[in-house]
Short mmCIF file of C-alpha atoms and ligand atoms in Angstrom, two decimals:
data_model
loop_
_atom_site.label_atom_id
_atom_site.label_comp_id
_atom_site.label_asym_id
_atom_site.label_seq_id
_atom_site.Cartn_x
_atom_site.Cartn_y
_atom_site.Cartn_z
CA MET Y 21 -8.69 -10.56 181.28
CA ALA Y 22 -5.10 -10.69 179.98
CA LYS Y 23 -2.84 -12.66 182.34
CA ALA Y 24 0.04 -11.34 184.32
CA LEU Y 25 3.20 -13.28 183.57
CA ILE Y 26 5.65 -13.46 186.43
CA MET Y 27 9.24 -13.94 185.06
CA ASP Y 28 10.95 -15.83 187.78
CA HIS Y 29 14.04 -16.98 185.89
CA PRO Y 30 16.88 -17.46 188.43
CA LEU Y 31 19.07 -14.79 186.73
CA ILE Y 32 16.21 -12.28 186.99
CA GLN Y 33 15.44 -13.15 190.63
CA HIS Y 34 19.13 -12.84 191.59
CA LYS Y 35 19.36 -9.40 189.89
CA ILE Y 36 16.23 -8.24 191.59
CA SER Y 37 17.76 -9.07 195.00
CA LEU Y 38 20.70 -6.82 194.13
CA LEU Y 39 18.24 -4.11 193.01
CA ARG Y 40 16.32 -4.28 196.28
CA ASP Y 41 19.49 -3.96 198.42
CA LYS Y 42 19.66 -0.37 199.70
CA ASN Y 43 23.48 -0.55 199.57
CA THR Y 44 23.51 -0.92 195.75
CA GLY Y 45 24.84 2.27 194.28
CA SER Y 46 23.49 4.09 191.17
CA LYS Y 47 25.91 2.77 188.69
CA GLU Y 48 25.25 -0.91 189.49
CA PHE Y 49 21.52 -0.19 189.92
CA ARG Y 50 21.40 1.22 186.37
CA GLU Y 51 23.23 -1.65 184.91
CA LEU Y 52 21.00 -4.12 186.69
CA VAL Y 53 17.79 -2.40 185.51
CA SER Y 54 19.03 -2.56 182.00
CA GLU Y 55 20.09 -6.20 182.33
CA VAL Y 56 16.64 -7.30 183.80
CA GLY Y 57 14.93 -5.24 181.03
CA MET Y 58 16.92 -7.23 178.47
CA LEU Y 59 16.08 -10.68 180.07
CA MET Y 60 12.36 -9.73 180.37
CA CYS Y 61 12.27 -8.66 176.76
CA TYR Y 62 13.64 -11.95 175.71
CA GLU Y 63 10.49 -13.65 177.36
CA ALA Y 64 7.87 -10.93 176.38
CA THR Y 65 8.85 -11.40 172.67
CA ARG Y 66 8.45 -15.12 172.71
CA ASP Y 67 5.26 -14.93 170.76
CA LEU Y 68 6.69 -12.82 167.77
CA PRO Y 69 5.49 -14.41 164.51
CA LEU Y 70 8.08 -16.03 162.23
CA LYS Y 71 8.10 -16.68 158.56
CA GLU Y 72 10.06 -19.16 156.56
CA VAL Y 73 12.83 -17.95 154.23
CA GLU Y 74 15.37 -19.67 152.16
CA ILE Y 75 19.08 -18.69 152.43
CA GLU Y 76 22.38 -20.06 151.06
CA THR Y 77 24.71 -21.24 153.80
CA PRO Y 78 28.38 -21.75 152.65
CA VAL Y 79 27.30 -25.47 152.35
CA ALA Y 80 23.87 -25.80 151.03
CA THR Y 81 20.43 -24.08 150.68
CA ALA Y 82 18.55 -23.88 154.07
CA LYS Y 83 14.87 -23.22 154.84
CA THR Y 84 15.05 -21.16 158.01
CA LYS Y 85 12.96 -18.64 159.94
CA VAL Y 86 13.00 -14.90 160.48
CA ILE Y 87 10.78 -12.57 162.53
CA SER Y 88 7.87 -11.33 160.47
CA GLY Y 89 4.82 -9.23 161.08
CA ARG Y 90 4.44 -5.89 162.65
CA LYS Y 91 7.43 -4.00 163.89
CA LEU Y 92 7.97 -3.05 167.47
CA ALA Y 93 7.99 0.19 169.43
CA PHE Y 94 9.13 0.43 173.08
CA VAL Y 95 7.66 3.34 175.07
CA PRO Y 96 9.45 4.03 178.44
CA ILE Y 97 7.54 5.93 181.02
CA LEU Y 98 9.92 8.75 182.08
CA ARG Y 99 12.03 8.86 184.02
CA ALA Y 100 12.59 5.31 185.36
CA GLY Y 101 11.47 3.44 182.24
CA LEU Y 102 14.56 4.95 180.47
CA GLY Y 103 16.68 2.62 182.56
CA MET Y 104 15.19 -0.44 180.60
CA VAL Y 105 15.69 1.00 177.14
CA ASP Y 106 19.33 -0.03 176.51
CA GLY Y 107 18.60 -3.66 177.55
CA VAL Y 108 15.54 -4.09 175.29
CA LEU Y 109 17.29 -2.47 172.35
CA SER Y 110 20.21 -4.75 172.64
CA LEU Y 111 17.76 -7.55 171.60
CA VAL Y 112 15.49 -5.48 169.16
CA PRO Y 113 17.87 -2.77 167.81
CA ALA Y 114 15.58 -1.78 165.07
CA ALA Y 115 12.57 -0.95 167.30
CA LYS Y 116 11.53 2.73 167.61
CA ILE Y 117 11.27 4.48 170.99
CA GLY Y 118 8.52 6.69 172.14
CA HIS Y 119 8.64 8.63 175.33
CA ILE Y 120 5.92 9.43 177.80
CA GLY Y 121 6.74 11.70 180.65
CA LEU Y 122 4.66 11.22 183.90
CA TYR Y 123 5.43 11.94 187.44
CA ARG Y 124 3.38 11.10 190.54
CA ASP Y 125 2.12 14.06 192.47
CA GLU Y 126 3.59 13.73 195.98
CA THR Y 127 0.44 14.44 197.78
CA THR Y 128 -2.33 12.89 195.65
CA HIS Y 129 -0.14 10.11 194.14
CA GLN Y 130 -1.94 10.79 190.85
CA PRO Y 131 0.15 10.78 187.68
CA VAL Y 132 0.81 14.23 186.00
CA GLU Y 133 1.66 14.29 182.31
CA TYR Y 134 4.52 16.45 181.11
CA TYR Y 135 5.75 14.96 177.83
CA CYS Y 136 4.61 12.67 175.07
CA LYS Y 137 6.53 11.95 171.86
CA LEU Y 138 5.53 8.78 169.94
CA PRO Y 139 6.80 7.40 166.67
CA ALA Y 140 4.68 8.86 163.78
CA ASP Y 141 3.87 5.28 162.60
CA ILE Y 142 3.04 3.78 166.08
CA GLU Y 143 -0.37 2.62 165.14
CA GLU Y 144 1.25 0.17 162.79
CA ARG Y 145 3.45 -1.27 165.48
CA ASP Y 146 3.30 -3.54 168.45
CA VAL Y 147 4.03 -1.58 171.57
CA ILE Y 148 5.73 -2.52 174.74
CA VAL Y 149 5.42 -0.09 177.55
CA LEU Y 150 8.40 -0.04 179.98
CA ASP Y 151 8.39 0.98 183.67
CA PRO Y 152 10.34 -0.70 186.40
CA MET Y 153 7.58 0.11 188.94
CA LEU Y 154 3.83 -0.62 188.91
CA ALA Y 155 2.59 0.88 192.32
CA THR Y 156 -0.96 2.21 192.30
CA GLY Y 157 -1.01 1.64 188.47
CA GLY Y 158 -1.96 5.18 187.70
CA SER Y 159 1.03 5.90 185.51
CA ALA Y 160 0.78 2.74 183.49
CA ILE Y 161 -3.01 3.25 183.01
CA ASP Y 162 -2.59 6.84 181.82
CA ALA Y 163 0.40 5.96 179.53
CA ILE Y 164 -1.57 3.15 177.88
CA ASN Y 165 -4.60 5.53 177.43
CA MET Y 166 -2.41 8.00 175.55
CA ILE Y 167 -1.04 5.12 173.36
CA LYS Y 168 -4.50 3.72 172.59
CA LYS Y 169 -5.60 7.30 171.63
CA ARG Y 170 -3.10 7.07 168.83
CA GLY Y 171 -4.79 3.99 167.46
CA VAL Y 172 -2.43 1.25 168.75
CA ARG Y 173 -4.19 -2.10 168.92
CA SER Y 174 -1.39 -4.29 170.37
CA ILE Y 175 0.07 -3.23 173.64
CA LYS Y 176 2.17 -5.08 176.36
CA PHE Y 177 3.25 -3.69 179.69
CA MET Y 178 6.62 -4.70 181.13
CA CYS Y 179 7.69 -3.83 184.74
CA ILE Y 180 10.16 -5.22 187.18
CA ILE Y 181 8.18 -4.94 190.39
CA ALA Y 182 4.38 -4.78 190.66
CA ALA Y 183 2.16 -4.24 193.83
CA PRO Y 184 -1.05 -6.33 193.73
CA GLU Y 185 -3.10 -3.02 193.90
CA GLY Y 186 -1.58 -1.73 190.71
CA LEU Y 187 -1.67 -4.95 188.88
CA GLU Y 188 -5.44 -5.21 189.62
CA ALA Y 189 -6.23 -1.72 188.64
CA LEU Y 190 -4.20 -2.06 185.41
CA GLN Y 191 -5.94 -5.35 184.45
CA LYS Y 192 -9.37 -3.95 185.31
CA THR Y 193 -8.85 -0.86 183.13
CA HIS Y 194 -6.90 -2.47 180.29
CA PRO Y 195 -7.94 -6.21 180.28
CA ASP Y 196 -6.58 -6.46 176.71
CA VAL Y 197 -3.06 -5.55 177.83
CA PRO Y 198 -0.70 -8.45 178.97
CA VAL Y 199 1.36 -7.62 181.91
CA TYR Y 200 4.96 -8.98 182.38
CA CYS Y 201 6.46 -8.48 185.72
CA ALA Y 202 9.54 -10.11 187.42
CA ALA Y 203 8.11 -9.81 191.04
CA LEU Y 204 4.80 -9.35 192.61
CA ASP Y 205 5.37 -7.74 195.97
CA GLN Y 206 3.12 -7.63 199.13
CA ARG Y 207 1.41 -4.22 199.18
CA LEU Y 208 1.74 -0.41 199.01
CA ASN Y 209 2.53 1.62 202.11
CA ASP Y 210 0.76 4.80 203.18
CA ASP Y 211 3.06 6.87 200.70
CA LYS Y 212 2.04 4.41 197.86
CA TYR Y 213 5.54 2.96 197.73
CA ILE Y 214 5.78 -0.82 196.97
CA VAL Y 215 6.57 -3.00 200.02
CA PRO Y 216 9.28 -4.34 200.17
CA GLY Y 217 9.94 -2.88 196.63
CA LEU Y 218 13.27 -1.27 195.93
CA GLY Y 219 12.53 2.43 196.86
CA ASP Y 220 12.33 5.16 194.27
CA ALA Y 221 13.49 3.59 190.98
CA GLY Y 222 13.98 6.97 189.18
CA ASP Y 223 16.05 8.54 191.91
CA ARG Y 224 18.11 5.30 192.21
CA ILE Y 225 18.80 5.17 188.48
CA PHE Y 226 19.63 8.76 188.10
CA GLY Y 227 21.23 9.44 191.58
CA THR Y 228 18.87 12.20 192.36
CA LYS Y 229 18.45 11.41 196.13
C1 PRP S 416 7.53 5.99 189.42
C2 PRP S 416 7.60 4.78 188.53
C3 PRP S 416 6.27 4.80 187.86
C4 PRP S 416 5.29 5.34 188.94
C5 PRP S 416 4.59 4.14 189.51
O1 PRP S 416 7.68 7.15 188.72
O2 PRP S 416 8.72 4.83 187.68
O3 PRP S 416 6.28 5.61 186.63
O4 PRP S 416 6.14 5.89 189.83
O5 PRP S 416 3.60 4.54 190.33
P1 PRP S 416 2.07 4.48 190.06
O6 PRP S 416 1.93 3.00 189.68
O7 PRP S 416 1.50 4.67 191.43
O8 PRP S 416 1.67 5.43 189.12
P2 PRP S 416 7.79 8.65 189.47
O9 PRP S 416 6.41 9.24 189.48
O10 PRP S 416 8.41 8.51 190.85
O11 PRP S 416 8.60 9.50 188.34
P3 PRP S 416 10.18 9.30 188.00
O12 PRP S 416 10.32 8.05 187.27
O13 PRP S 416 10.35 10.49 187.25
O14 PRP S 416 11.02 9.37 189.27
N1 URA S 417 7.60 4.62 192.27
C1 URA S 417 8.74 4.00 192.71
O1 URA S 417 9.82 4.33 192.06
N2 URA S 417 8.77 3.14 193.59
C2 URA S 417 7.64 2.78 194.30
O2 URA S 417 7.78 1.90 195.24
C3 URA S 417 6.44 3.21 193.84
C4 URA S 417 6.54 4.15 192.91
#
């Protein structure tokens, strides 16, 4: 089973504390989600392959390294995953972006699909799925199913806060997908919200509540 990597860098932990605070307004919340996305992306791309090239510096010829191998695509799960896109693109500006629209039915808590637009060449890319919240795991599992149906072989999942229930379900269904998260919380409540969590990420990013 692929491991879950908890990214507990002090900068990330500090920013998550601000995200959890119910008094943090939408503007700051949005900026923090983007910043945490960027910091997590730095770690999640640590295993990108490199190749040696030769360049001319103003002083001499240098053997140096550049990223090689397959190109990247990021796939945010709408809506809240959109909040992480600017941050990851600031590090990997050439990546393509796919979008998967899922919302949780308020009664059943099951994900409902309403949109899917992925890059035409996605099967040739390494894909990182973005969603700040992994609660029951239903949305992440469905999104990864949709991406696998398109022939993608290399997928990572990146979330800011995970519940143990969601992490277990995701790892059971997609054992080949490494999970990167910044905090593993206590549990889900009866409404399937993460405890202590940060509330509804989409509503807080877009100011819809
Ligand atoms: C939230 C969150 C995840 C999902 C996690 O989205 O952004 O996509 O819930 O829950 P799960 O692990 O139980 O599936 P939501 O359905 O609230 O939609 P939104 O982002 O459009 O607000
Ligand atoms: N979606 C959210 O935005 N927050 C939760 O705690 C659970 C699902």
